[in-house]
Amino acid sequence: MLLEAINISKQYGNEVVLKDVSLGIEQGSSLVITGPSGSGKSTLLSILGLLLQPTAGEVLFKGRDVSGFSDDERSRLRNSSFGFVFQSPQLIGSLSVLDNVLVPAQLARKRSLETKAATILKDLGLKNRLDYLPYQLSIGQKRRVAVARALLLDPMVIFADEPTNDLDPERAAWIGEFLFELPRQERALVLVTHDTRLAGKADRAVQIVDSRVLDLPVGALKTG
Ligand SMILES: Nc1ncnc2c1ncn2[C@@H]1O[C@H](COP(=O)(O)OP(=O)(O)O)[C@@H](O)[C@H]1O
Ligand SMILES: [Mg+2]
């Protein structure tokens, strides 16, 4: 197992959001997390992505317990192995599309990734937008820039939190297709979405119900 949560619980004050959740993801596979608004999807994604500490339980990466890692060690692991696409694209307004995609390279002190960044942007249909500033882009284009940024350093796991929210069905489907290509390139995908068509493409889909995860029948979603 590439990434594994074992008996995770999360409480905010007295509010129990996750209770004894165990969930794993294999290298190059896809996991979809669904559930009603406020059910704990983003919380679970953040715990798996080492952005948030659980109240109890362990997270293993490549079999190693990373729960006890310091903040520095966790952020190094995130930068080297994970990519994140949040609901809000969080682009830097003063930087061009290309420079926004290059931010992770700067943080990792890696040079000469301009050509690679431009290639990823081209794959995402943004070839003619490299010099644009974020305010000149549609919400769908901004999300695609965020996807490109998440992919720049070849992460082993991509975490995407409702990346197709507020997009028209055609653009939502396009981003969905793109994300589900990633497992074929040996990258794992953890996707939070309400979109049942996207859930049907996953190797595994779970729903958070009453603070626990239930498996969804992916086969039924595929046909339905
Ligand atoms: N930082 C926080 N402090 C307190 N409560 C929080 C915090 N983050 C999330 N919650 C609560 O935890 C629950 C789950 O939130 P979240 O994981 O964002 O749900 P979802 O992504 O499924 O909409 C919600 O009731 C939310 O209000
Ligand atoms: Mg959420």
Short mmCIF file of C-alpha atoms and ligand atoms in Angstrom, two decimals:
data_model
loop_
_atom_site.label_atom_id
_atom_site.label_comp_id
_atom_site.label_asym_id
_atom_site.label_seq_id
_atom_site.Cartn_x
_atom_site.Cartn_y
_atom_site.Cartn_z
CA MET A 1 0.00 0.00 0.00
CA LEU A 2 1.35 3.41 -0.96
CA LEU A 3 -0.69 5.46 1.50
CA GLU A 4 -2.72 4.13 4.36
CA ALA A 5 -4.87 5.61 7.12
CA ILE A 6 -5.37 3.30 10.08
CA ASN A 7 -8.12 3.80 12.65
CA ILE A 8 -8.25 7.54 12.08
CA SER A 9 -10.48 9.71 14.23
CA LYS A 10 -10.85 13.47 14.00
CA GLN A 11 -12.68 15.76 16.39
CA TYR A 12 -13.04 19.52 16.36
CA GLY A 13 -13.88 20.31 19.98
CA ASN A 14 -16.80 18.01 20.77
CA GLU A 15 -17.72 17.49 17.14
CA VAL A 16 -16.69 14.05 15.89
CA VAL A 17 -16.01 14.31 12.15
CA LEU A 18 -14.27 10.97 11.50
CA LYS A 19 -14.51 7.89 13.68
CA ASP A 20 -12.17 4.93 13.36
CA VAL A 21 -11.66 5.28 9.61
CA SER A 22 -9.25 2.94 7.83
CA LEU A 23 -8.52 3.44 4.17
CA GLY A 24 -5.63 2.73 1.83
CA ILE A 25 -4.56 3.60 -1.68
CA GLU A 26 -2.27 1.55 -3.92
CA GLN A 27 0.34 3.08 -6.18
CA GLY A 28 -1.18 4.11 -9.50
CA SER A 29 -4.77 3.64 -8.37
CA SER A 30 -7.69 5.99 -7.87
CA LEU A 31 -9.87 6.58 -4.82
CA VAL A 32 -12.97 8.75 -4.85
CA ILE A 33 -14.40 10.16 -1.61
CA THR A 34 -18.01 11.32 -1.66
CA GLY A 35 -20.54 12.31 0.97
CA PRO A 36 -22.86 15.16 1.85
CA SER A 37 -21.55 18.64 2.48
CA GLY A 38 -19.96 18.83 5.93
CA SER A 39 -19.52 15.06 6.22
CA GLY A 40 -15.73 15.27 6.51
CA LYS A 41 -14.46 14.74 2.93
CA SER A 42 -11.98 17.62 2.99
CA THR A 43 -10.92 16.64 6.50
CA LEU A 44 -10.15 13.08 5.37
CA LEU A 45 -8.31 14.32 2.27
CA SER A 46 -6.24 16.70 4.42
CA ILE A 47 -5.32 13.92 6.86
CA LEU A 48 -4.28 11.56 4.03
CA GLY A 49 -2.32 14.44 2.47
CA LEU A 50 -0.50 15.14 5.75
CA LEU A 51 -1.92 18.66 5.91
CA LEU A 52 -3.88 17.92 9.06
CA GLN A 53 -3.14 15.76 12.10
CA PRO A 54 -5.83 13.29 13.17
CA THR A 55 -7.00 13.23 16.77
CA ALA A 56 -6.17 9.52 16.86
CA GLY A 57 -4.84 6.92 14.44
CA GLU A 58 -1.89 6.59 12.10
CA VAL A 59 -1.03 7.49 8.53
CA LEU A 60 1.51 5.31 6.74
CA PHE A 61 3.35 6.31 3.57
CA LYS A 62 5.15 3.40 1.87
CA GLY A 63 4.61 1.41 5.04
CA ARG A 64 6.24 3.99 7.27
CA ASP A 65 4.28 5.67 10.07
CA VAL A 66 4.51 9.39 9.39
CA SER A 67 2.17 10.43 12.24
CA GLY A 68 5.11 11.33 14.46
CA PHE A 69 6.92 13.39 11.81
CA SER A 70 7.70 17.02 12.61
CA ASP A 71 5.97 19.77 10.61
CA ASP A 72 9.16 20.20 8.58
CA GLU A 73 9.44 16.51 7.75
CA ARG A 74 5.78 16.40 6.77
CA SER A 75 6.05 19.40 4.49
CA ARG A 76 9.19 17.98 2.85
CA LEU A 77 7.34 14.73 2.18
CA ARG A 78 4.32 16.65 0.82
CA ASN A 79 6.48 18.75 -1.49
CA SER A 80 8.41 15.78 -2.84
CA SER A 81 5.60 13.24 -3.19
CA PHE A 82 2.17 14.93 -3.19
CA GLY A 83 0.33 17.39 -5.40
CA PHE A 84 -2.81 19.28 -4.32
CA VAL A 85 -5.69 20.80 -6.25
CA PHE A 86 -8.04 22.68 -3.94
CA GLN A 87 -11.52 23.97 -4.60
CA SER A 88 -10.17 27.48 -4.75
CA PRO A 89 -7.20 27.45 -7.16
CA GLN A 90 -5.04 29.69 -4.90
CA LEU A 91 -3.04 31.22 -7.72
CA ILE A 92 -0.71 34.16 -7.09
CA GLY A 93 -2.38 37.15 -8.72
CA SER A 94 0.83 38.95 -9.68
CA LEU A 95 2.39 35.93 -11.41
CA SER A 96 1.74 34.73 -14.95
CA VAL A 97 0.17 31.33 -15.59
CA LEU A 98 3.61 29.86 -16.36
CA ASP A 99 5.20 31.34 -13.22
CA ASN A 100 2.32 30.10 -11.05
CA VAL A 101 2.94 26.57 -12.30
CA LEU A 102 6.66 27.01 -11.52
CA VAL A 103 6.11 27.97 -7.85
CA PRO A 104 6.68 24.38 -6.55
CA ALA A 105 10.00 24.29 -8.44
CA GLN A 106 11.09 27.48 -6.70
CA LEU A 107 10.12 26.08 -3.31
CA ALA A 108 12.09 22.90 -4.06
CA ARG A 109 14.98 24.95 -5.51
CA LYS A 110 14.73 23.13 -8.83
CA ARG A 111 15.67 25.01 -11.97
CA SER A 112 15.05 24.63 -15.67
CA LEU A 113 11.51 23.35 -15.44
CA GLU A 114 10.04 26.03 -17.75
CA THR A 115 9.80 23.67 -20.72
CA LYS A 116 8.16 20.99 -18.63
CA ALA A 117 5.68 23.48 -17.14
CA ALA A 118 4.80 24.74 -20.62
CA THR A 119 4.28 21.16 -21.84
CA ILE A 120 1.92 20.33 -18.98
CA LEU A 121 -0.02 23.54 -19.62
CA LYS A 122 -0.25 22.62 -23.28
CA ASP A 123 -1.61 19.18 -22.35
CA LEU A 124 -4.25 20.98 -20.31
CA GLY A 125 -5.26 23.14 -23.26
CA LEU A 126 -3.61 26.32 -21.99
CA LYS A 127 -0.86 26.70 -24.59
CA ASN A 128 -2.02 30.22 -25.49
CA ARG A 129 -2.40 31.38 -21.91
CA LEU A 130 1.16 31.10 -20.53
CA ASP A 131 1.61 34.87 -20.15
CA TYR A 132 -1.89 35.57 -18.81
CA LEU A 133 -2.45 36.74 -15.27
CA PRO A 134 -4.96 34.81 -13.13
CA TYR A 135 -7.63 37.54 -13.35
CA GLN A 136 -7.71 37.04 -17.13
CA LEU A 137 -8.76 33.39 -16.79
CA SER A 138 -12.11 31.65 -16.36
CA ILE A 139 -12.67 29.53 -13.25
CA GLY A 140 -12.17 26.36 -15.32
CA GLN A 141 -8.87 27.66 -16.70
CA LYS A 142 -7.71 28.58 -13.19
CA ARG A 143 -8.47 25.07 -11.98
CA ARG A 144 -6.44 23.68 -14.89
CA VAL A 145 -3.50 25.90 -13.93
CA ALA A 146 -3.79 24.51 -10.40
CA VAL A 147 -3.73 20.96 -11.83
CA ALA A 148 -0.61 21.80 -13.87
CA ARG A 149 1.09 23.23 -10.77
CA ALA A 150 0.23 20.08 -8.80
CA LEU A 151 1.82 17.89 -11.50
CA LEU A 152 5.07 19.82 -12.04
CA LEU A 153 7.28 17.83 -9.67
CA ASP A 154 5.89 14.40 -10.67
CA PRO A 155 4.09 13.62 -7.39
CA MET A 156 3.24 10.03 -6.51
CA VAL A 157 -0.19 11.09 -5.24
CA ILE A 158 -2.51 13.84 -6.51
CA PHE A 159 -5.17 15.07 -4.09
CA ALA A 160 -8.04 16.96 -5.68
CA ASP A 161 -10.90 18.46 -3.64
CA GLU A 162 -14.01 19.04 -5.77
CA PRO A 163 -11.98 20.24 -8.78
CA THR A 164 -15.03 20.23 -11.06
CA ASN A 165 -17.33 22.28 -8.79
CA ASP A 166 -18.99 25.25 -10.54
CA LEU A 167 -17.86 24.07 -13.99
CA ASP A 168 -20.24 23.38 -16.84
CA PRO A 169 -20.71 19.63 -17.47
CA GLU A 170 -18.48 19.58 -20.54
CA ARG A 171 -15.51 21.21 -18.77
CA ALA A 172 -16.10 19.13 -15.65
CA ALA A 173 -15.95 15.96 -17.75
CA TRP A 174 -12.76 17.16 -19.45
CA ILE A 175 -10.93 17.73 -16.15
CA GLY A 176 -12.27 14.41 -14.89
CA GLU A 177 -10.88 12.60 -17.94
CA PHE A 178 -7.53 14.28 -17.43
CA LEU A 179 -7.30 13.36 -13.74
CA PHE A 180 -8.22 9.72 -14.37
CA GLU A 181 -5.38 9.44 -16.88
CA LEU A 182 -2.94 9.93 -13.99
CA PRO A 183 -3.25 6.43 -12.47
CA ARG A 184 -2.22 5.09 -15.88
CA GLN A 185 1.02 7.01 -15.41
CA GLU A 186 1.57 5.30 -12.05
CA ARG A 187 0.31 8.26 -10.07
CA ALA A 188 -2.31 7.70 -7.41
CA LEU A 189 -5.39 9.92 -7.38
CA VAL A 190 -7.45 10.83 -4.32
CA LEU A 191 -10.48 12.75 -5.54
CA VAL A 192 -13.27 14.34 -3.51
CA THR A 193 -16.32 14.84 -5.70
CA HIS A 194 -20.12 14.88 -5.76
CA ASP A 195 -20.06 13.83 -9.39
CA THR A 196 -21.24 10.20 -9.55
CA ARG A 197 -19.99 9.82 -13.13
CA LEU A 198 -16.46 10.60 -11.91
CA ALA A 199 -16.91 8.22 -8.97
CA GLY A 200 -17.75 5.49 -11.49
CA LYS A 201 -14.30 5.85 -13.06
CA ALA A 202 -12.45 5.15 -9.82
CA ASP A 203 -10.80 1.92 -8.74
CA ARG A 204 -12.50 2.45 -5.42
CA ALA A 205 -15.19 4.85 -4.23
CA VAL A 206 -16.22 5.48 -0.64
CA GLN A 207 -18.89 7.58 0.97
CA ILE A 208 -18.60 9.20 4.38
CA VAL A 209 -21.73 8.45 6.39
CA ASP A 210 -22.03 9.28 10.09
CA SER A 211 -18.24 9.78 10.43
CA ARG A 212 -17.39 6.41 8.88
CA VAL A 213 -16.50 5.33 5.36
CA LEU A 214 -18.70 2.93 3.41
CA ASP A 215 -17.63 1.36 0.12
CA LEU A 216 -19.72 2.33 -2.89
CA PRO A 217 -20.28 -0.23 -5.62
CA VAL A 218 -18.12 1.27 -8.37
CA GLY A 219 -19.53 -1.16 -10.95
CA ALA A 220 -23.07 0.09 -10.37
CA LEU A 221 -21.92 3.71 -10.72
CA LYS A 222 -20.20 2.89 -13.99
CA THR A 223 -23.36 1.62 -15.61
CA GLY A 224 -25.73 4.04 -13.83
N1 LIG B 1 -10.84 23.91 11.31
C1 LIG B 1 -12.04 23.49 11.72
N2 LIG B 1 -12.49 23.81 12.95
C2 LIG B 1 -13.69 23.39 13.39
N3 LIG B 1 -14.55 22.64 12.67
C3 LIG B 1 -14.17 22.29 11.43
C4 LIG B 1 -12.91 22.70 10.90
N4 LIG B 1 -12.80 22.20 9.64
C5 LIG B 1 -13.94 21.51 9.42
N5 LIG B 1 -14.76 21.57 10.48
C6 LIG B 1 -16.09 20.92 10.59
O1 LIG B 1 -15.93 19.55 10.30
C7 LIG B 1 -17.01 19.07 9.52
C8 LIG B 1 -16.48 18.45 8.23
O2 LIG B 1 -15.91 19.46 7.42
P1 LIG B 1 -15.29 19.15 5.98
O3 LIG B 1 -14.26 18.09 6.12
O4 LIG B 1 -14.86 20.43 5.40
O5 LIG B 1 -16.56 18.57 5.21
P2 LIG B 1 -16.82 18.37 3.64
O6 LIG B 1 -15.53 18.57 2.92
O7 LIG B 1 -17.38 16.99 3.50
O8 LIG B 1 -17.86 19.41 3.25
C9 LIG B 1 -17.95 20.24 9.30
O9 LIG B 1 -18.98 20.18 10.26
C10 LIG B 1 -17.06 21.45 9.56
O10 LIG B 1 -17.79 22.52 10.05
MG MG B 2 -14.98 19.98 1.46
#
